[in-house]
């Protein structure tokens, strides 16, 4: 049995899917989750906005002893995706401890920008 590492509750306050891309790389974001445990992790994601109610209870499974890069553009609720070009924040709750990193590729200009940061764990 492998032990779960990390925390169960994470925040990423700066979410934003760029509206445009240049070249062959599309602008995108990923929530990168590492599950070191022998059991799968069930994530419950909430997306917060400045001007509307949150999107709640978005479920994602991370298999045991795996990493998964979850593109935020693939997340949504009741057929409604996270809107592009709109600032948002992410709350992630897991049933077991996991490790969370967030990355954004901004290819709105020919000079691509890549940002990556660890999520903020709540103990």
mmCIF file of N, CA and C in Angstrom:
data_model
loop_
_atom_site.group_PDB
_atom_site.id
_atom_site.type_symbol
_atom_site.label_atom_id
_atom_site.label_comp_id
_atom_site.label_asym_id
_atom_site.label_seq_id
_atom_site.Cartn_x
_atom_site.Cartn_y
_atom_site.Cartn_z
ATOM 1 N N UNK A 1 0.834 -1.194 0.000
ATOM 2 C CA UNK A 1 0.000 0.000 0.000
ATOM 3 C C UNK A 1 0.876 1.255 0.000
ATOM 4 N N UNK A 2 0.533 2.161 -0.880
ATOM 5 C CA UNK A 2 1.251 3.429 -0.957
ATOM 6 C C UNK A 2 0.420 4.513 -0.295
ATOM 7 N N UNK A 3 1.084 5.343 0.493
ATOM 8 C CA UNK A 3 0.431 6.387 1.278
ATOM 9 C C UNK A 3 0.104 7.606 0.416
ATOM 10 N N UNK A 4 -1.044 8.205 0.683
ATOM 11 C CA UNK A 4 -1.425 9.461 0.035
ATOM 12 C C UNK A 4 -0.558 10.589 0.587
ATOM 13 N N UNK A 5 -0.057 11.436 -0.278
ATOM 14 C CA UNK A 5 0.768 12.584 0.102
ATOM 15 C C UNK A 5 0.060 13.866 -0.327
ATOM 16 N N UNK A 6 0.314 14.956 0.374
ATOM 17 C CA UNK A 6 -0.251 16.249 0.005
ATOM 18 C C UNK A 6 -1.335 16.693 0.950
ATOM 19 N N UNK A 7 -2.347 17.334 0.399
ATOM 20 C CA UNK A 7 -3.476 17.854 1.173
ATOM 21 C C UNK A 7 -4.776 17.513 0.456
ATOM 22 N N UNK A 8 -5.888 17.675 1.165
ATOM 23 C CA UNK A 8 -7.201 17.378 0.605
ATOM 24 C C UNK A 8 -7.909 18.606 0.035
ATOM 25 N N UNK A 9 -7.436 19.805 0.390
ATOM 26 C CA UNK A 9 -8.153 21.031 0.025
ATOM 27 C C UNK A 9 -7.159 22.035 -0.550
ATOM 28 N N UNK A 10 -7.422 22.507 -1.771
ATOM 29 C CA UNK A 10 -6.505 23.394 -2.484
ATOM 30 C C UNK A 10 -7.268 24.556 -3.120
ATOM 31 N N UNK A 11 -6.575 25.692 -3.278
ATOM 32 C CA UNK A 11 -7.119 26.838 -4.010
ATOM 33 C C UNK A 11 -6.112 27.307 -5.053
ATOM 34 N N UNK A 12 -6.635 27.731 -6.186
ATOM 35 C CA UNK A 12 -5.865 28.391 -7.237
ATOM 36 C C UNK A 12 -6.637 29.673 -7.553
ATOM 37 N N UNK A 13 -6.173 30.838 -7.071
ATOM 38 C CA UNK A 13 -6.966 32.051 -7.201
ATOM 39 C C UNK A 13 -6.948 32.705 -8.585
ATOM 40 N N UNK A 14 -5.968 32.406 -9.423
ATOM 41 C CA UNK A 14 -5.835 33.101 -10.709
ATOM 42 C C UNK A 14 -6.072 32.173 -11.880
ATOM 43 N N UNK A 15 -7.329 32.005 -12.259
ATOM 44 C CA UNK A 15 -7.665 31.219 -13.437
ATOM 45 C C UNK A 15 -8.087 32.129 -14.567
ATOM 46 N N UNK A 16 -7.689 31.785 -15.788
ATOM 47 C CA UNK A 16 -8.058 32.584 -16.961
ATOM 48 C C UNK A 16 -7.673 31.799 -18.207
ATOM 49 N N UNK A 17 -8.646 31.490 -19.038
ATOM 50 C CA UNK A 17 -8.374 30.823 -20.305
ATOM 51 C C UNK A 17 -8.296 31.907 -21.379
ATOM 52 N N UNK A 18 -7.105 32.159 -21.949
ATOM 53 C CA UNK A 18 -6.983 33.221 -22.953
ATOM 54 C C UNK A 18 -7.912 32.982 -24.148
ATOM 55 N N UNK A 19 -8.434 34.090 -24.687
ATOM 56 C CA UNK A 19 -9.401 34.015 -25.783
ATOM 57 C C UNK A 19 -8.770 33.676 -27.131
ATOM 58 N N UNK A 20 -7.515 34.070 -27.310
ATOM 59 C CA UNK A 20 -6.888 33.890 -28.617
ATOM 60 C C UNK A 20 -5.585 33.117 -28.486
ATOM 61 N N UNK A 21 -5.160 32.602 -29.614
ATOM 62 C CA UNK A 21 -3.885 31.898 -29.706
ATOM 63 C C UNK A 21 -3.221 32.321 -31.007
ATOM 64 N N UNK A 22 -1.896 32.205 -31.044
ATOM 65 C CA UNK A 22 -1.186 32.444 -32.290
ATOM 66 C C UNK A 22 -0.296 31.240 -32.548
ATOM 67 N N UNK A 23 -0.048 30.952 -33.787
ATOM 68 C CA UNK A 23 0.773 29.796 -34.103
ATOM 69 C C UNK A 23 0.017 28.502 -33.904
ATOM 70 N N UNK A 24 0.760 27.414 -33.725
ATOM 71 C CA UNK A 24 0.135 26.090 -33.656
ATOM 72 C C UNK A 24 -0.186 25.632 -32.234
ATOM 73 N N UNK A 25 0.264 26.373 -31.218
ATOM 74 C CA UNK A 25 -0.016 25.987 -29.828
ATOM 75 C C UNK A 25 -1.214 26.770 -29.302
ATOM 76 N N UNK A 26 -2.299 26.090 -28.948
ATOM 77 C CA UNK A 26 -3.449 26.819 -28.391
ATOM 78 C C UNK A 26 -3.186 27.249 -26.946
ATOM 79 N N UNK A 27 -3.651 28.431 -26.605
ATOM 80 C CA UNK A 27 -3.594 28.873 -25.214
ATOM 81 C C UNK A 27 -4.448 27.929 -24.377
ATOM 82 N N UNK A 28 -3.934 27.551 -23.197
ATOM 83 C CA UNK A 28 -4.703 26.658 -22.333
ATOM 84 C C UNK A 28 -4.161 26.677 -20.914
ATOM 85 N N UNK A 29 -4.930 26.084 -20.018
ATOM 86 C CA UNK A 29 -4.546 25.921 -18.620
ATOM 87 C C UNK A 29 -4.718 24.466 -18.237
ATOM 88 N N UNK A 30 -3.950 24.039 -17.245
ATOM 89 C CA UNK A 30 -4.102 22.688 -16.706
ATOM 90 C C UNK A 30 -3.969 22.715 -15.198
ATOM 91 N N UNK A 31 -4.818 21.916 -14.552
ATOM 92 C CA UNK A 31 -4.649 21.615 -13.144
ATOM 93 C C UNK A 31 -3.907 20.276 -13.132
ATOM 94 N N UNK A 32 -2.686 20.273 -12.632
ATOM 95 C CA UNK A 32 -1.862 19.067 -12.624
ATOM 96 C C UNK A 32 -1.968 18.432 -11.240
ATOM 97 N N UNK A 33 -2.460 17.206 -11.180
ATOM 98 C CA UNK A 33 -2.717 16.542 -9.902
ATOM 99 C C UNK A 33 -1.889 15.265 -9.829
ATOM 100 N N UNK A 34 -1.168 15.102 -8.723
ATOM 101 C CA UNK A 34 -0.388 13.897 -8.457
ATOM 102 C C UNK A 34 -1.049 13.135 -7.322
ATOM 103 N N UNK A 35 -1.368 11.869 -7.600
ATOM 104 C CA UNK A 35 -1.946 10.982 -6.589
ATOM 105 C C UNK A 35 -0.921 9.884 -6.306
ATOM 106 N N UNK A 36 -0.280 9.928 -5.142
ATOM 107 C CA UNK A 36 0.742 8.943 -4.781
ATOM 108 C C UNK A 36 0.161 7.716 -4.088
ATOM 109 N N UNK A 37 -1.128 7.724 -3.829
ATOM 110 C CA UNK A 37 -1.793 6.667 -3.052
ATOM 111 C C UNK A 37 -2.076 5.416 -3.877
ATOM 112 N N UNK A 38 -2.329 4.330 -3.179
ATOM 113 C CA UNK A 38 -2.762 3.078 -3.805
ATOM 114 C C UNK A 38 -4.243 3.089 -4.164
ATOM 115 N N UNK A 39 -4.961 4.146 -3.800
ATOM 116 C CA UNK A 39 -6.377 4.245 -4.139
ATOM 117 C C UNK A 39 -6.622 5.475 -5.000
ATOM 118 N N UNK A 40 -7.668 5.435 -5.818
ATOM 119 C CA UNK A 40 -7.971 6.578 -6.668
ATOM 120 C C UNK A 40 -8.458 7.748 -5.814
ATOM 121 N N UNK A 41 -8.293 8.942 -6.350
ATOM 122 C CA UNK A 41 -8.738 10.164 -5.676
ATOM 123 C C UNK A 41 -9.937 10.733 -6.424
ATOM 124 N N UNK A 42 -10.974 11.099 -5.685
ATOM 125 C CA UNK A 42 -12.132 11.765 -6.270
ATOM 126 C C UNK A 42 -12.031 13.247 -5.947
ATOM 127 N N UNK A 43 -11.923 14.071 -6.996
ATOM 128 C CA UNK A 43 -11.827 15.518 -6.829
ATOM 129 C C UNK A 43 -13.197 16.144 -7.053
ATOM 130 N N UNK A 44 -13.497 17.119 -6.232
ATOM 131 C CA UNK A 44 -14.718 17.925 -6.379
ATOM 132 C C UNK A 44 -14.230 19.357 -6.584
ATOM 133 N N UNK A 45 -14.504 19.893 -7.770
ATOM 134 C CA UNK A 45 -13.978 21.203 -8.157
ATOM 135 C C UNK A 45 -15.104 22.228 -8.185
ATOM 136 N N UNK A 46 -14.802 23.412 -7.652
ATOM 137 C CA UNK A 46 -15.703 24.561 -7.725
ATOM 138 C C UNK A 46 -14.973 25.675 -8.456
ATOM 139 N N UNK A 47 -15.663 26.330 -9.390
ATOM 140 C CA UNK A 47 -15.114 27.454 -10.136
ATOM 141 C C UNK A 47 -15.850 28.713 -9.692
ATOM 142 N N UNK A 48 -15.093 29.700 -9.183
ATOM 143 C CA UNK A 48 -15.654 30.966 -8.712
ATOM 144 C C UNK A 48 -15.418 32.065 -9.746
ATOM 145 N N UNK A 49 -16.389 32.965 -9.893
ATOM 146 C CA UNK A 49 -16.318 34.073 -10.840
ATOM 147 C C UNK A 49 -16.499 35.403 -10.128
ATOM 148 N N UNK A 50 -16.172 36.488 -10.824
ATOM 149 C CA UNK A 50 -16.355 37.825 -10.278
ATOM 150 C C UNK A 50 -17.818 38.269 -10.315
ATOM 151 N N UNK A 51 -18.564 37.817 -11.317
ATOM 152 C CA UNK A 51 -19.869 38.407 -11.591
ATOM 153 C C UNK A 51 -21.016 37.401 -11.727
ATOM 154 N N UNK A 52 -20.812 36.159 -11.263
ATOM 155 C CA UNK A 52 -21.865 35.143 -11.381
ATOM 156 C C UNK A 52 -21.667 34.087 -10.312
ATOM 157 N N UNK A 53 -22.677 33.277 -10.142
ATOM 158 C CA UNK A 53 -22.597 32.203 -9.158
ATOM 159 C C UNK A 53 -21.551 31.169 -9.570
ATOM 160 N N UNK A 54 -20.969 30.470 -8.602
ATOM 161 C CA UNK A 54 -19.948 29.457 -8.910
ATOM 162 C C UNK A 54 -20.523 28.258 -9.656
ATOM 163 N N UNK A 55 -19.650 27.586 -10.390
ATOM 164 C CA UNK A 55 -19.949 26.272 -10.961
ATOM 165 C C UNK A 55 -19.475 25.276 -9.908
ATOM 166 N N UNK A 56 -20.363 24.448 -9.406
ATOM 167 C CA UNK A 56 -20.022 23.571 -8.284
ATOM 168 C C UNK A 56 -20.083 22.097 -8.668
ATOM 169 N N UNK A 57 -19.456 21.300 -7.838
ATOM 170 C CA UNK A 57 -19.527 19.836 -7.937
ATOM 171 C C UNK A 57 -19.110 19.284 -9.303
ATOM 172 N N UNK A 58 -18.013 19.797 -9.825
ATOM 173 C CA UNK A 58 -17.418 19.230 -11.030
ATOM 174 C C UNK A 58 -16.505 18.103 -10.556
ATOM 175 N N UNK A 59 -16.770 16.882 -10.980
ATOM 176 C CA UNK A 59 -16.059 15.713 -10.460
ATOM 177 C C UNK A 59 -15.005 15.221 -11.450
ATOM 178 N N UNK A 60 -13.829 14.895 -10.903
ATOM 179 C CA UNK A 60 -12.721 14.348 -11.688
ATOM 180 C C UNK A 60 -12.079 13.238 -10.860
ATOM 181 N N UNK A 61 -11.764 12.111 -11.496
ATOM 182 C CA UNK A 61 -11.098 10.998 -10.822
ATOM 183 C C UNK A 61 -9.633 10.969 -11.249
ATOM 184 N N UNK A 62 -8.747 10.842 -10.255
ATOM 185 C CA UNK A 62 -7.313 10.684 -10.509
ATOM 186 C C UNK A 62 -6.971 9.250 -10.110
ATOM 187 N N UNK A 63 -6.548 8.417 -11.063
ATOM 188 C CA UNK A 63 -6.240 7.023 -10.743
ATOM 189 C C UNK A 63 -5.123 6.898 -9.700
ATOM 190 N N UNK A 64 -5.076 5.758 -9.049
ATOM 191 C CA UNK A 64 -4.040 5.473 -8.046
ATOM 192 C C UNK A 64 -2.653 5.524 -8.669
ATOM 193 N N UNK A 65 -1.705 6.135 -7.935
ATOM 194 C CA UNK A 65 -0.290 6.173 -8.322
ATOM 195 C C UNK A 65 -0.080 6.785 -9.707
ATOM 196 N N UNK A 66 -0.856 7.829 -10.007
ATOM 197 C CA UNK A 66 -0.796 8.473 -11.315
ATOM 198 C C UNK A 66 -0.828 9.989 -11.166
ATOM 199 N N UNK A 67 -0.426 10.639 -12.248
ATOM 200 C CA UNK A 67 -0.623 12.073 -12.380
ATOM 201 C C UNK A 67 -1.619 12.303 -13.502
ATOM 202 N N UNK A 68 -2.361 13.380 -13.400
ATOM 203 C CA UNK A 68 -3.325 13.709 -14.450
ATOM 204 C C UNK A 68 -3.308 15.215 -14.653
ATOM 205 N N UNK A 69 -3.237 15.618 -15.914
ATOM 206 C CA UNK A 69 -3.288 17.024 -16.276
ATOM 207 C C UNK A 69 -4.701 17.296 -16.793
ATOM 208 N N UNK A 70 -5.455 18.040 -16.013
ATOM 209 C CA UNK A 70 -6.857 18.313 -16.323
ATOM 210 C C UNK A 70 -6.929 19.694 -16.979
ATOM 211 N N UNK A 71 -7.202 19.722 -18.268
ATOM 212 C CA UNK A 71 -7.361 21.001 -18.965
ATOM 213 C C UNK A 71 -8.631 21.673 -18.467
ATOM 214 N N UNK A 72 -8.504 22.918 -18.024
ATOM 215 C CA UNK A 72 -9.682 23.597 -17.501
ATOM 216 C C UNK A 72 -10.732 23.815 -18.587
ATOM 217 N N UNK A 73 -10.316 23.876 -19.829
ATOM 218 C CA UNK A 73 -11.286 24.036 -20.926
ATOM 219 C C UNK A 73 -12.167 22.799 -21.084
ATOM 220 N N UNK A 74 -11.769 21.679 -20.474
ATOM 221 C CA UNK A 74 -12.584 20.465 -20.544
ATOM 222 C C UNK A 74 -13.575 20.371 -19.390
ATOM 223 N N UNK A 75 -13.477 21.296 -18.435
ATOM 224 C CA UNK A 75 -14.363 21.261 -17.268
ATOM 225 C C UNK A 75 -15.627 22.073 -17.516
ATOM 226 N N UNK A 76 -16.699 21.632 -16.918
ATOM 227 C CA UNK A 76 -17.944 22.368 -17.019
ATOM 228 C C UNK A 76 -19.005 21.712 -16.176
ATOM 229 N N UNK A 77 -20.193 22.292 -16.210
ATOM 230 C CA UNK A 77 -21.312 21.789 -15.431
ATOM 231 C C UNK A 77 -22.576 21.849 -16.289
ATOM 232 N N UNK A 78 -23.272 20.714 -16.372
ATOM 233 C CA UNK A 78 -24.516 20.625 -17.142
ATOM 234 C C UNK A 78 -24.338 21.104 -18.581
ATOM 235 N N UNK A 79 -23.228 20.740 -19.202
ATOM 236 C CA UNK A 79 -22.977 21.100 -20.597
ATOM 237 C C UNK A 79 -22.440 22.495 -20.806
ATOM 238 N N UNK A 80 -22.239 23.247 -19.729
ATOM 239 C CA UNK A 80 -21.721 24.605 -19.839
ATOM 240 C C UNK A 80 -20.248 24.609 -19.433
ATOM 241 N N UNK A 81 -19.343 24.945 -20.366
ATOM 242 C CA UNK A 81 -17.915 24.962 -20.028
ATOM 243 C C UNK A 81 -17.537 26.227 -19.261
ATOM 244 N N UNK A 82 -16.349 26.204 -18.670
ATOM 245 C CA UNK A 82 -15.790 27.431 -18.096
ATOM 246 C C UNK A 82 -15.621 28.419 -19.248
ATOM 247 N N UNK A 83 -16.121 29.648 -19.128
ATOM 248 C CA UNK A 83 -16.017 30.592 -20.237
ATOM 249 C C UNK A 83 -14.570 31.048 -20.463
ATOM 250 N N UNK A 84 -14.233 31.260 -21.728
ATOM 251 C CA UNK A 84 -12.904 31.783 -22.045
ATOM 252 C C UNK A 84 -12.911 33.301 -21.909
ATOM 253 N N UNK A 85 -11.752 33.862 -21.614
ATOM 254 C CA UNK A 85 -11.624 35.304 -21.490
ATOM 255 C C UNK A 85 -12.267 35.878 -20.248
ATOM 256 N N UNK A 86 -12.562 35.030 -19.261
ATOM 257 C CA UNK A 86 -13.223 35.478 -18.025
ATOM 258 C C UNK A 86 -12.372 35.030 -16.834
ATOM 259 N N UNK A 87 -11.968 35.958 -15.954
ATOM 260 C CA UNK A 87 -11.209 35.558 -14.774
ATOM 261 C C UNK A 87 -12.030 34.659 -13.857
ATOM 262 N N UNK A 88 -11.365 33.705 -13.240
ATOM 263 C CA UNK A 88 -12.032 32.817 -12.293
ATOM 264 C C UNK A 88 -11.009 32.270 -11.307
ATOM 265 N N UNK A 89 -11.493 31.596 -10.280
ATOM 266 C CA UNK A 89 -10.641 30.943 -9.286
ATOM 267 C C UNK A 89 -11.134 29.512 -9.114
ATOM 268 N N UNK A 90 -10.242 28.655 -8.634
ATOM 269 C CA UNK A 90 -10.528 27.232 -8.525
ATOM 270 C C UNK A 90 -10.393 26.787 -7.069
ATOM 271 N N UNK A 91 -11.395 26.057 -6.601
ATOM 272 C CA UNK A 91 -11.299 25.345 -5.330
ATOM 273 C C UNK A 91 -11.339 23.861 -5.660
ATOM 274 N N UNK A 92 -10.418 23.114 -5.107
ATOM 275 C CA UNK A 92 -10.333 21.677 -5.361
ATOM 276 C C UNK A 92 -10.350 20.955 -4.022
ATOM 277 N N UNK A 93 -11.306 20.038 -3.855
ATOM 278 C CA UNK A 93 -11.383 19.208 -2.658
ATOM 279 C C UNK A 93 -11.264 17.754 -3.089
ATOM 280 N N UNK A 94 -10.428 17.006 -2.378
ATOM 281 C CA UNK A 94 -10.188 15.607 -2.697
ATOM 282 C C UNK A 94 -10.548 14.746 -1.498
ATOM 283 N N UNK A 95 -10.976 13.524 -1.775
ATOM 284 C CA UNK A 95 -11.306 12.635 -0.662
ATOM 285 C C UNK A 95 -10.061 12.047 -0.004
ATOM 286 N N UNK A 96 -8.902 12.130 -0.678
ATOM 287 C CA UNK A 96 -7.618 11.734 -0.091
ATOM 288 C C UNK A 96 -6.590 12.822 -0.420
ATOM 289 N N UNK A 97 -5.489 12.904 0.331
ATOM 290 C CA UNK A 97 -4.481 13.914 0.023
ATOM 291 C C UNK A 97 -3.889 13.733 -1.377
ATOM 292 N N UNK A 98 -3.731 14.856 -2.105
ATOM 293 C CA UNK A 98 -3.101 14.904 -3.415
ATOM 294 C C UNK A 98 -2.200 16.132 -3.465
ATOM 295 N N UNK A 99 -1.402 16.237 -4.517
ATOM 296 C CA UNK A 99 -0.526 17.385 -4.741
ATOM 297 C C UNK A 99 -1.018 18.086 -6.002
ATOM 298 N N UNK A 100 -1.166 19.426 -5.934
ATOM 299 C CA UNK A 100 -1.778 20.185 -7.023
ATOM 300 C C UNK A 100 -0.838 21.285 -7.519
ATOM 301 N N UNK A 101 -0.669 21.324 -8.832
ATOM 302 C CA UNK A 101 0.084 22.373 -9.520
ATOM 303 C C UNK A 101 -0.821 22.936 -10.607
ATOM 304 N N UNK A 102 -0.595 24.185 -10.972
ATOM 305 C CA UNK A 102 -1.417 24.845 -11.987
ATOM 306 C C UNK A 102 -0.491 25.429 -13.037
ATOM 307 N N UNK A 103 -0.840 25.269 -14.300
ATOM 308 C CA UNK A 103 -0.018 25.796 -15.396
ATOM 309 C C UNK A 103 -0.901 26.480 -16.427
ATOM 310 N N UNK A 104 -0.370 27.560 -17.017
ATOM 311 C CA UNK A 104 -1.062 28.266 -18.108
ATOM 312 C C UNK A 104 -0.072 28.497 -19.237
ATOM 313 N N UNK A 105 -0.484 28.118 -20.448
ATOM 314 C CA UNK A 105 0.266 28.460 -21.653
ATOM 315 C C UNK A 105 -0.501 29.576 -22.343
ATOM 316 N N UNK A 106 0.118 30.743 -22.430
ATOM 317 C CA UNK A 106 -0.497 31.892 -23.091
ATOM 318 C C UNK A 106 0.219 32.087 -24.427
ATOM 319 N N UNK A 107 -0.478 31.738 -25.495
ATOM 320 C CA UNK A 107 0.111 31.897 -26.829
ATOM 321 C C UNK A 107 -0.617 32.979 -27.615
ATOM 322 N N UNK A 108 -1.113 34.007 -26.894
ATOM 323 C CA UNK A 108 -1.800 35.099 -27.576
ATOM 324 C C UNK A 108 -0.842 35.903 -28.442
ATOM 325 N N UNK A 109 0.448 35.832 -28.161
ATOM 326 C CA UNK A 109 1.476 36.489 -28.966
ATOM 327 C C UNK A 109 2.406 35.411 -29.522
ATOM 328 N N UNK A 110 3.192 35.777 -30.503
ATOM 329 C CA UNK A 110 4.140 34.818 -31.086
ATOM 330 C C UNK A 110 5.151 34.339 -30.037
ATOM 331 N N UNK A 111 5.464 35.203 -29.068
ATOM 332 C CA UNK A 111 6.374 34.841 -27.980
ATOM 333 C C UNK A 111 5.532 34.207 -26.879
ATOM 334 N N UNK A 112 5.478 32.895 -26.842
ATOM 335 C CA UNK A 112 4.645 32.185 -25.880
ATOM 336 C C UNK A 112 5.110 32.418 -24.452
ATOM 337 N N UNK A 113 4.166 32.413 -23.536
ATOM 338 C CA UNK A 113 4.471 32.534 -22.120
ATOM 339 C C UNK A 113 3.911 31.312 -21.393
ATOM 340 N N UNK A 114 4.722 30.711 -20.536
ATOM 341 C CA UNK A 114 4.280 29.581 -19.731
ATOM 342 C C UNK A 114 4.431 29.944 -18.269
ATOM 343 N N UNK A 115 3.343 29.795 -17.519
ATOM 344 C CA UNK A 115 3.351 30.075 -16.089
ATOM 345 C C UNK A 115 2.960 28.799 -15.374
ATOM 346 N N UNK A 116 3.666 28.508 -14.295
ATOM 347 C CA UNK A 116 3.320 27.349 -13.495
ATOM 348 C C UNK A 116 3.539 27.687 -12.029
ATOM 349 N N UNK A 117 2.606 27.244 -11.191
ATOM 350 C CA UNK A 117 2.712 27.510 -9.764
ATOM 351 C C UNK A 117 2.031 26.398 -8.988
ATOM 352 N N UNK A 118 2.442 26.201 -7.780
ATOM 353 C CA UNK A 118 1.773 25.245 -6.914
ATOM 354 C C UNK A 118 0.452 25.842 -6.436
ATOM 355 N N UNK A 119 -0.564 24.992 -6.302
ATOM 356 C CA UNK A 119 -1.805 25.426 -5.698
ATOM 357 C C UNK A 119 -1.562 25.785 -4.245
ATOM 358 N N UNK A 120 -2.520 26.440 -3.622
ATOM 359 C CA UNK A 120 -2.407 26.828 -2.220
ATOM 360 C C UNK A 120 -3.123 25.792 -1.381
ATOM 361 N N UNK A 121 -2.364 24.989 -0.585
ATOM 362 C CA UNK A 121 -3.011 23.946 0.216
ATOM 363 C C UNK A 121 -3.609 24.502 1.506
ATOM 364 N N UNK A 122 -4.760 23.975 1.882
ATOM 365 C CA UNK A 122 -5.405 24.332 3.139
ATOM 366 C C UNK A 122 -5.243 23.162 4.096
ATOM 367 N N UNK A 123 -4.696 23.423 5.257
ATOM 368 C CA UNK A 123 -4.469 22.359 6.244
ATOM 369 C C UNK A 123 -5.575 22.357 7.265
#
